[in-house]
Amino acid sequence: MENREAELKEKITNLKEKRKAIILAHNYQLGEVQDIADFVGDSLELSQKAAKTGAEVIVFCGVLFMAETASILCPDKIVLLPDRHAGCPLADMITAKQLKEKKREHPKATVVCYINSSAAVKAASDICCTSANAVRLVEKLAGAEEIIFVPDQYLGNYASARSGRKMILWPGFCPTHIRIQPQDIARQKAERPQAKVVVHPECRPEVIALADEVLSTGGMCRFARETEAKEIIIGTEIGIIHRLKKENPEKRFTPVSEQAICPYMKLITLEKILWSLKNMANPVKVAAGTRLRAKAAVDRMLETG
Ligand code: 13P
């Protein structure tokens, strides 16, 4: 490890203790950020962890909607996002106003919102979901007359195909996952015919059709540990490769596309974590009214999931 990195890590560890803080990091974070975190996981695992922590401060190494979810679940804790520009373009593809207009067109519909959405959109939804539980949660809505699914059309389409449930889909998408093309998989498969192909459900249906497994990032980490396969082709943001290699040094992981990089996830660095802890900078707090309504949708997911 470089001196600079070791020094920063030591300072962060000391300050973290002083502040009674926990560092949560998403699987797409830079390797050095994952390595300093107390817990690394997918969106569902991170929200479960946030809900249970006894820490006073949560340093959220991820993007804004994740820090907002932590604030929704833990109103008494200070949630810090080390770079306030770390947003999610998919989450920004629908506003609460647009969702309310859609609900007026379909007044009897149940609204399922992907966790990649703002607190205000969650507050206008009935139930939240993540990529790890979308299919299961939609299956459980058997009694719903109509379902509106926002904002990711591809996750919605996947959940609809798997559950056999027709849904009204919002036309949002993840700009990173749509860079993954079917021809990228074909190329990787031709070079590694024995490899298993695992993709994220935010990918296009043509990509999903070529995969052996469709999993959340947490599901990918579990699959990598449990599979007999020695080679795995990974169709999601490339930050996850760091964790996969670290946990499975005897296996080989190849990203479907080197272009699948989320620039927002990469905004969080060790320097910014230290700065944020030092100055208690960039607190994320969801306003009380919005929080209570959003919490009902998130709680319903956590209870059902
Ligand atoms: P996961 O919940 O699978 O980690 O996905 C989060 C995400 O934002 C994917 O783009």
CSV table of C-alpha atoms and ligand atoms in Angstrom, one decimal:
chain,number,residue,atom,x,y,z
A,1,MET,CA,0.0,0.0,0.0
A,2,GLU,CA,1.3,3.5,-0.8
A,3,ASN,CA,2.3,5.7,2.1
A,4,ARG,CA,-0.4,8.2,1.2
A,5,GLU,CA,-3.1,5.6,1.3
A,6,ALA,CA,-1.9,4.1,4.6
A,7,GLU,CA,-1.7,7.6,6.2
A,8,LEU,CA,-5.2,8.5,5.1
A,9,LYS,CA,-6.6,5.2,6.3
A,10,GLU,CA,-5.0,5.6,9.7
A,11,LYS,CA,-6.5,9.2,10.0
A,12,ILE,CA,-9.9,8.0,8.9
A,13,THR,CA,-9.9,5.1,11.4
A,14,ASN,CA,-8.9,7.3,14.3
A,15,LEU,CA,-11.5,10.0,13.5
A,16,LYS,CA,-14.2,7.4,12.9
A,17,GLU,CA,-13.7,6.1,16.4
A,18,LYS,CA,-13.8,9.6,17.9
A,19,ARG,CA,-17.0,10.4,16.0
A,20,LYS,CA,-18.6,7.0,16.8
A,21,ALA,CA,-19.1,6.6,13.0
A,22,ILE,CA,-19.6,3.7,10.7
A,23,ILE,CA,-18.5,3.7,7.1
A,24,LEU,CA,-20.9,2.0,4.6
A,25,ALA,CA,-19.9,1.5,1.0
A,26,HIS,CA,-21.7,0.3,-2.1
A,27,ASN,CA,-20.1,-2.5,-4.2
A,28,TYR,CA,-19.4,0.0,-7.0
A,29,GLN,CA,-17.1,2.2,-4.8
A,30,LEU,CA,-13.3,2.6,-5.5
A,31,GLY,CA,-11.3,-0.3,-4.2
A,32,GLU,CA,-9.6,1.8,-1.5
A,33,VAL,CA,-12.9,3.1,-0.3
A,34,GLN,CA,-14.3,-0.5,-0.1
A,35,ASP,CA,-11.2,-1.5,1.9
A,36,ILE,CA,-11.7,1.2,4.6
A,37,ALA,CA,-15.5,0.5,5.0
A,38,ASP,CA,-17.0,-1.3,7.9
A,39,PHE,CA,-19.5,-2.8,5.5
A,40,VAL,CA,-19.7,-3.2,1.7
A,41,GLY,CA,-23.0,-4.3,0.1
A,42,ASP,CA,-25.8,-3.8,-2.3
A,43,SER,CA,-28.7,-1.3,-1.8
A,44,LEU,CA,-30.8,-3.6,0.2
A,45,GLU,CA,-28.0,-4.8,2.4
A,46,LEU,CA,-26.8,-1.2,3.0
A,47,SER,CA,-30.3,0.0,4.0
A,48,GLN,CA,-30.7,-3.0,6.4
A,49,LYS,CA,-27.3,-2.2,7.9
A,50,ALA,CA,-28.2,1.5,8.3
A,51,ALA,CA,-31.5,0.5,10.0
A,52,LYS,CA,-29.6,-1.6,12.6
A,53,THR,CA,-26.4,0.4,13.3
A,54,GLY,CA,-25.8,1.7,16.8
A,55,ALA,CA,-23.3,4.3,15.4
A,56,GLU,CA,-24.0,8.0,15.8
A,57,VAL,CA,-22.7,9.0,12.4
A,58,ILE,CA,-23.1,7.1,9.1
A,59,VAL,CA,-20.5,8.0,6.4
A,60,PHE,CA,-22.3,6.9,3.2
A,61,CYS,CA,-19.9,6.0,0.4
A,62,GLY,CA,-22.4,5.7,-2.4
A,63,VAL,CA,-24.8,8.1,-4.1
A,64,LEU,CA,-27.4,10.5,-2.8
A,65,PHE,CA,-30.5,8.2,-2.8
A,66,MET,CA,-28.6,5.7,-0.7
A,67,ALA,CA,-27.7,8.4,1.9
A,68,GLU,CA,-31.3,9.6,1.8
A,69,THR,CA,-32.5,6.1,2.5
A,70,ALA,CA,-30.2,5.9,5.5
A,71,SER,CA,-31.6,9.3,6.7
A,72,ILE,CA,-35.2,8.0,6.2
A,73,LEU,CA,-34.5,4.9,8.3
A,74,CYS,CA,-32.3,6.6,11.0
A,75,PRO,CA,-33.6,10.2,11.6
A,76,ASP,CA,-31.6,10.6,14.8
A,77,LYS,CA,-28.2,9.8,13.2
A,78,ILE,CA,-26.0,12.1,11.2
A,79,VAL,CA,-25.7,10.8,7.6
A,80,LEU,CA,-22.7,12.2,5.7
A,81,LEU,CA,-22.2,12.0,1.9
A,82,PRO,CA,-18.5,12.8,1.3
A,83,ASP,CA,-19.3,14.4,-2.1
A,84,ARG,CA,-22.6,16.1,-2.6
A,85,HIS,CA,-22.3,15.8,-6.3
A,86,ALA,CA,-22.6,12.1,-6.1
A,87,GLY,CA,-26.1,11.7,-7.5
A,88,CYS,CA,-27.8,9.0,-9.5
A,89,PRO,CA,-29.0,10.0,-13.1
A,90,LEU,CA,-31.6,7.2,-13.0
A,91,ALA,CA,-33.1,8.5,-9.7
A,92,ASP,CA,-33.3,12.0,-11.3
A,93,MET,CA,-35.3,10.7,-14.3
A,94,ILE,CA,-38.6,11.1,-12.3
A,95,THR,CA,-39.8,13.8,-10.0
A,96,ALA,CA,-42.5,13.5,-7.4
A,97,LYS,CA,-44.6,15.9,-9.5
A,98,GLN,CA,-44.4,13.6,-12.5
A,99,LEU,CA,-45.2,10.6,-10.4
A,100,LYS,CA,-48.3,12.3,-9.0
A,101,GLU,CA,-49.4,13.1,-12.5
A,102,LYS,CA,-49.0,9.5,-13.5
A,103,LYS,CA,-51.0,8.4,-10.4
A,104,ARG,CA,-53.8,10.8,-11.4
A,105,GLU,CA,-54.0,8.9,-14.8
A,106,HIS,CA,-54.2,5.6,-12.9
A,107,PRO,CA,-55.9,6.4,-9.6
A,108,LYS,CA,-56.3,2.7,-8.5
A,109,ALA,CA,-52.7,1.7,-9.2
A,110,THR,CA,-50.2,0.6,-6.6
A,111,VAL,CA,-46.9,2.4,-7.0
A,112,VAL,CA,-43.6,0.4,-6.7
A,113,CYS,CA,-40.5,2.6,-6.7
A,114,TYR,CA,-37.0,1.3,-7.2
A,115,ILE,CA,-34.8,2.4,-4.3
A,116,ASN,CA,-32.8,4.4,-7.0
A,117,SER,CA,-35.3,7.3,-6.5
A,118,SER,CA,-35.5,10.5,-4.5
A,119,ALA,CA,-37.0,10.6,-1.0
A,120,ALA,CA,-39.9,12.7,-2.5
A,121,VAL,CA,-40.7,9.9,-5.1
A,122,LYS,CA,-40.5,7.3,-2.3
A,123,ALA,CA,-42.9,9.4,-0.3
A,124,ALA,CA,-45.4,9.3,-3.2
A,125,SER,CA,-45.1,5.5,-3.6
A,126,ASP,CA,-46.7,2.5,-1.9
A,127,ILE,CA,-43.7,0.2,-1.7
A,128,CYS,CA,-40.0,0.5,-2.4
A,129,CYS,CA,-37.9,-2.3,-3.9
A,130,THR,CA,-34.3,-3.0,-4.8
A,131,SER,CA,-32.8,-5.1,-7.6
A,132,ALA,CA,-32.5,-7.9,-5.0
A,133,ASN,CA,-36.2,-8.2,-4.2
A,134,ALA,CA,-38.1,-6.5,-7.1
A,135,VAL,CA,-39.4,-9.8,-8.6
A,136,ARG,CA,-40.5,-11.2,-5.2
A,137,LEU,CA,-42.2,-7.9,-4.1
A,138,VAL,CA,-44.1,-7.6,-7.4
A,139,GLU,CA,-45.3,-11.2,-7.1
A,140,LYS,CA,-46.7,-10.4,-3.7
A,141,LEU,CA,-48.8,-7.6,-5.1
A,142,ALA,CA,-51.3,-10.2,-6.5
A,143,GLY,CA,-54.3,-8.2,-5.2
A,144,ALA,CA,-53.3,-4.9,-6.9
A,145,GLU,CA,-55.5,-3.8,-9.8
A,146,GLU,CA,-52.7,-2.0,-11.6
A,147,ILE,CA,-49.1,-1.4,-10.8
A,148,ILE,CA,-46.9,1.6,-11.8
A,149,PHE,CA,-43.2,0.8,-11.6
A,150,VAL,CA,-40.7,3.7,-11.5
A,151,PRO,CA,-38.2,4.8,-12.6
A,152,ASP,CA,-36.2,2.0,-14.2
A,153,GLN,CA,-37.9,0.6,-17.2
A,154,TYR,CA,-35.4,-2.3,-17.5
A,155,LEU,CA,-35.7,-3.5,-13.9
A,156,GLY,CA,-39.5,-3.0,-14.3
A,157,ASN,CA,-39.5,-5.0,-17.5
A,158,TYR,CA,-37.5,-7.8,-15.9
A,159,ALA,CA,-39.7,-8.0,-12.8
A,160,SER,CA,-42.8,-8.0,-15.1
A,161,ALA,CA,-41.4,-10.8,-17.3
A,162,ARG,CA,-40.4,-12.9,-14.3
A,163,SER,CA,-43.6,-12.4,-12.3
A,164,GLY,CA,-45.9,-12.5,-15.3
A,165,ARG,CA,-47.4,-9.3,-14.0
A,166,LYS,CA,-48.1,-6.5,-16.5
A,167,MET,CA,-47.0,-3.1,-15.2
A,168,ILE,CA,-47.0,0.5,-16.3
A,169,LEU,CA,-43.3,1.3,-16.7
A,170,TRP,CA,-41.6,4.7,-16.4
A,171,PRO,CA,-39.1,5.2,-19.2
A,172,GLY,CA,-36.0,5.7,-16.9
A,173,PHE,CA,-32.7,3.9,-17.3
A,174,CYS,CA,-29.3,3.6,-15.8
A,175,PRO,CA,-26.8,5.3,-18.2
A,176,THR,CA,-24.0,3.0,-17.0
A,177,HIS,CA,-25.9,-0.3,-17.5
A,178,ILE,CA,-27.3,0.6,-20.9
A,179,ARG,CA,-23.7,0.8,-22.2
A,180,ILE,CA,-23.5,-3.0,-21.8
A,181,GLN,CA,-24.4,-4.4,-25.2
A,182,PRO,CA,-25.3,-8.0,-26.3
A,183,GLN,CA,-22.3,-8.0,-28.7
A,184,ASP,CA,-20.0,-7.4,-25.6
A,185,ILE,CA,-21.3,-10.6,-24.1
A,186,ALA,CA,-21.0,-12.5,-27.3
A,187,ARG,CA,-17.3,-11.4,-27.6
A,188,GLN,CA,-16.5,-12.3,-24.0
A,189,LYS,CA,-18.2,-15.7,-24.3
A,190,ALA,CA,-16.3,-16.5,-27.5
A,191,GLU,CA,-13.0,-16.0,-25.6
A,192,ARG,CA,-14.2,-17.8,-22.5
A,193,PRO,CA,-16.8,-20.4,-23.4
A,194,GLN,CA,-16.7,-22.1,-20.0
A,195,ALA,CA,-17.4,-18.9,-18.1
A,196,LYS,CA,-20.8,-18.1,-16.5
A,197,VAL,CA,-22.4,-14.8,-17.5
A,198,VAL,CA,-23.9,-12.8,-14.6
A,199,VAL,CA,-25.7,-9.5,-15.3
A,200,HIS,CA,-27.6,-6.8,-13.3
A,201,PRO,CA,-31.4,-6.5,-13.9
A,202,GLU,CA,-30.8,-2.8,-14.9
A,203,CYS,CA,-29.3,-4.2,-18.2
A,204,ARG,CA,-31.3,-4.2,-21.5
A,205,PRO,CA,-33.5,-7.2,-22.1
A,206,GLU,CA,-31.3,-8.3,-25.0
A,207,VAL,CA,-28.4,-8.5,-22.6
A,208,ILE,CA,-30.4,-10.2,-19.9
A,209,ALA,CA,-31.5,-12.9,-22.5
A,210,LEU,CA,-27.8,-13.9,-22.8
A,211,ALA,CA,-27.1,-14.3,-19.1
A,212,ASP,CA,-26.9,-17.4,-17.0
A,213,GLU,CA,-27.9,-15.4,-13.9
A,214,VAL,CA,-29.5,-12.0,-13.3
A,215,LEU,CA,-28.6,-10.7,-9.9
A,216,SER,CA,-28.2,-7.7,-7.6
A,217,THR,CA,-24.6,-6.8,-6.8
A,218,GLY,CA,-25.0,-8.6,-3.5
A,219,GLY,CA,-26.4,-11.6,-5.3
A,220,MET,CA,-23.4,-11.5,-7.6
A,221,CYS,CA,-21.0,-11.6,-4.6
A,222,ARG,CA,-22.9,-14.6,-3.1
A,223,PHE,CA,-23.0,-16.4,-6.5
A,224,ALA,CA,-19.3,-15.9,-7.0
A,225,ARG,CA,-18.6,-17.5,-3.6
A,226,GLU,CA,-20.9,-20.5,-4.1
A,227,THR,CA,-20.5,-21.4,-7.8
A,228,GLU,CA,-18.2,-24.2,-9.0
A,229,ALA,CA,-17.4,-22.1,-12.1
A,230,LYS,CA,-13.9,-20.8,-12.1
A,231,GLU,CA,-14.5,-18.0,-14.6
A,232,ILE,CA,-17.3,-15.4,-14.4
A,233,ILE,CA,-18.2,-12.6,-16.8
A,234,ILE,CA,-19.7,-9.7,-14.9
A,235,GLY,CA,-22.3,-7.4,-16.5
A,236,THR,CA,-22.5,-4.5,-14.1
A,237,GLU,CA,-20.5,-1.4,-13.0
A,238,ILE,CA,-16.9,-2.5,-12.8
A,239,GLY,CA,-16.2,-1.4,-9.2
A,240,ILE,CA,-17.6,-4.7,-8.1
A,241,ILE,CA,-14.7,-6.6,-9.6
A,242,HIS,CA,-12.4,-5.4,-6.8
A,243,ARG,CA,-14.6,-7.2,-4.1
A,244,LEU,CA,-15.1,-10.3,-6.3
A,245,LYS,CA,-11.4,-10.7,-6.8
A,246,LYS,CA,-10.6,-10.0,-3.2
A,247,GLU,CA,-13.1,-12.6,-1.9
A,248,ASN,CA,-12.4,-15.2,-4.5
A,249,PRO,CA,-8.7,-15.0,-5.4
A,250,GLU,CA,-8.8,-18.4,-7.1
A,251,LYS,CA,-11.5,-17.4,-9.6
A,252,ARG,CA,-11.3,-15.2,-12.7
A,253,PHE,CA,-13.7,-12.2,-13.2
A,254,THR,CA,-14.0,-10.3,-16.5
A,255,PRO,CA,-16.2,-7.3,-16.9
A,256,VAL,CA,-18.5,-7.6,-19.9
A,257,SER,CA,-17.6,-4.0,-20.7
A,258,GLU,CA,-14.8,-1.8,-19.4
A,259,GLN,CA,-17.1,1.1,-20.2
A,260,ALA,CA,-19.6,0.3,-17.5
A,261,ILE,CA,-18.3,2.9,-15.1
A,262,CYS,CA,-20.6,5.1,-13.0
A,263,PRO,CA,-18.7,8.4,-12.7
A,264,TYR,CA,-20.9,9.4,-9.7
A,265,MET,CA,-19.9,6.4,-7.6
A,266,LYS,CA,-16.2,7.2,-8.3
A,267,LEU,CA,-16.6,10.7,-6.8
A,268,ILE,CA,-16.1,9.3,-3.2
A,269,THR,CA,-12.4,9.1,-2.3
A,270,LEU,CA,-10.4,8.6,0.9
A,271,GLU,CA,-9.5,12.3,1.0
A,272,LYS,CA,-13.2,13.2,0.9
A,273,ILE,CA,-14.1,10.7,3.5
A,274,LEU,CA,-11.5,12.2,5.9
A,275,TRP,CA,-12.6,15.8,5.0
A,276,SER,CA,-16.2,14.9,5.6
A,277,LEU,CA,-15.6,13.2,9.0
A,278,LYS,CA,-13.3,16.1,10.1
A,279,ASN,CA,-15.9,18.8,9.2
A,280,MET,CA,-19.0,16.7,9.6
A,281,ALA,CA,-19.5,17.9,6.0
A,282,ASN,CA,-22.4,17.2,3.6
A,283,PRO,CA,-25.0,16.0,6.0
A,284,VAL,CA,-28.0,14.5,4.2
A,285,LYS,CA,-31.3,15.0,6.1
A,286,VAL,CA,-34.7,14.2,4.7
A,287,ALA,CA,-37.4,16.7,5.9
A,288,ALA,CA,-39.8,15.2,8.5
A,289,GLY,CA,-43.1,15.1,6.4
A,290,THR,CA,-41.4,13.5,3.4
A,291,ARG,CA,-39.4,11.2,5.6
A,292,LEU,CA,-42.5,9.6,7.3
A,293,ARG,CA,-44.2,8.9,4.0
A,294,ALA,CA,-41.0,7.6,2.4
A,295,LYS,CA,-40.3,5.4,5.4
A,296,ALA,CA,-43.7,3.7,5.1
A,297,ALA,CA,-42.7,2.6,1.5
A,298,VAL,CA,-39.2,1.5,2.7
A,299,ASP,CA,-40.5,-0.3,5.8
A,300,ARG,CA,-43.0,-2.2,3.7
A,301,MET,CA,-40.2,-3.4,1.5
A,302,LEU,CA,-38.1,-4.4,4.5
A,303,GLU,CA,-41.0,-6.2,6.2
A,304,THR,CA,-42.1,-8.0,3.0
A,305,GLY,CA,-38.6,-8.7,1.7
B,1,13P,P1,-27.7,-3.1,-6.2
B,1,13P,O1,-28.8,-2.9,-5.3
B,1,13P,O2,-27.8,-4.4,-7.0
B,1,13P,O3,-26.3,-2.9,-5.6
B,1,13P,O4,-27.8,-2.0,-7.4
B,1,13P,C1,-27.6,-0.6,-7.0
B,1,13P,C2,-27.5,0.2,-8.2
B,1,13P,O5,-27.6,1.4,-8.1
B,1,13P,C3,-27.3,-0.4,-9.5
B,1,13P,O6,-27.1,0.6,-10.5
